[in-house]
Amino acid sequence: MQESKRFWCGVIYFWLWNWSIFGGYFLFFCPTLPLVILSPILYRKWTDLVVTYWQFYITTLLKVIWGCKIRVTGDPIHTNETVVLISNHRTRVDWNFLWPAMWHAVKDEGKIAYGTKYILKEAIKHIPGAGWVMQLSFYLFINRNWERDQNIMKSYVDYVAIHNYKHIMIIFPEGTDLTAKTKESSDRYAEKNGLPKYKHVLHPRTTGFMYLIEEMQKNKCVDAIYDVSLLYPDACPQNEKELFFTGRFPKTVLVHLVRYSVFDLPTTKEGLKNFLEQRWAEKEKTIQEYRSTGRFLHGDVLDSGTAPLSYLFAFFFWLVVPTFSFGLLFFSRTYRYIALVHTALLLGLRFLPSGWQNFDVIAFKLRRVVFRFFWNKKIK
């Protein structure tokens, strides 16, 4: 009986999750495509607003419907900063619980339009619905081809620097989630390089982290790094199947944030490498202590203080959005054409080196060139 209940909880969550994503994609993203050219900054603010409010919907589902408590402690995140979060990668679905964590951790005015991004594996961007929205929301997708990944990160840094774009970028330096197989690989790496073997985390990959932070430092477009320790005290859904189709929701998720100002960070590759490795050594000790004693890191509890009615409104809002969206698709030929053209463009751009992100950056740069040309012509 309990397994059947969990199964249906997972299936309902999966349906609500995808129903809201497809509805939001067709209603909020497809009609606003021209803004990419006309006003890239407005387009980015609009997509951040939509996706952040959707993240609040996920917070609502986990907290109110499924009773999952996301306990966030440590240093708050401020909306006037561009920050990079480095987190251990316990499961393939950590992102599902970090979204609500960010809702609680972010303070100050404007949090509703303060975007959270991830660096993820390239295959994810091809997932219908979710992958499309992630592309449109300026997530980064890498495929472990360093030359290509380096170009993707460079384009991202240039974009952030030119826009002075304030947001959160979450990265998982381990590169994959913790399983028996990945732990064996991490242990072999430790033996080869004379490093200690870890039980609760994997040794981080430092190349991408060093390059990204060094480039952001050079372009003065990062304000802080947040070290995130993520821990599941009870149930731990290892993958999407366990989350969506067995309903293995944790009762509690512990998230602790420690802020490191950009002025306190090393400025050399070797220094950044040591910084990252030290953080992971600390994570191993932290999680081991919790498993042994039940004590976790102490700090101020970060809670959004959201009113109960706001949760209720978000729940019904994201039920109505898909209903209205699919109604438009059914009754309006013009709306169907808009959705078809947008989706075809998105699918076509998958053949470019970095998909939509590449188009987004190119469109912005092209707009600058055109405006600069006409401005100089006007002055002459």
Short mmCIF file of C-alpha atoms in Angstrom, two decimals, residues 148 250 258:
data_model
loop_
_atom_site.label_atom_id
_atom_site.label_comp_id
_atom_site.label_asym_id
_atom_site.label_seq_id
_atom_site.Cartn_x
_atom_site.Cartn_y
_atom_site.Cartn_z
CA ARG A 148 34.09 23.26 -27.40
CA PRO A 250 13.15 12.88 0.98
CA VAL A 258 29.33 29.59 2.71
#
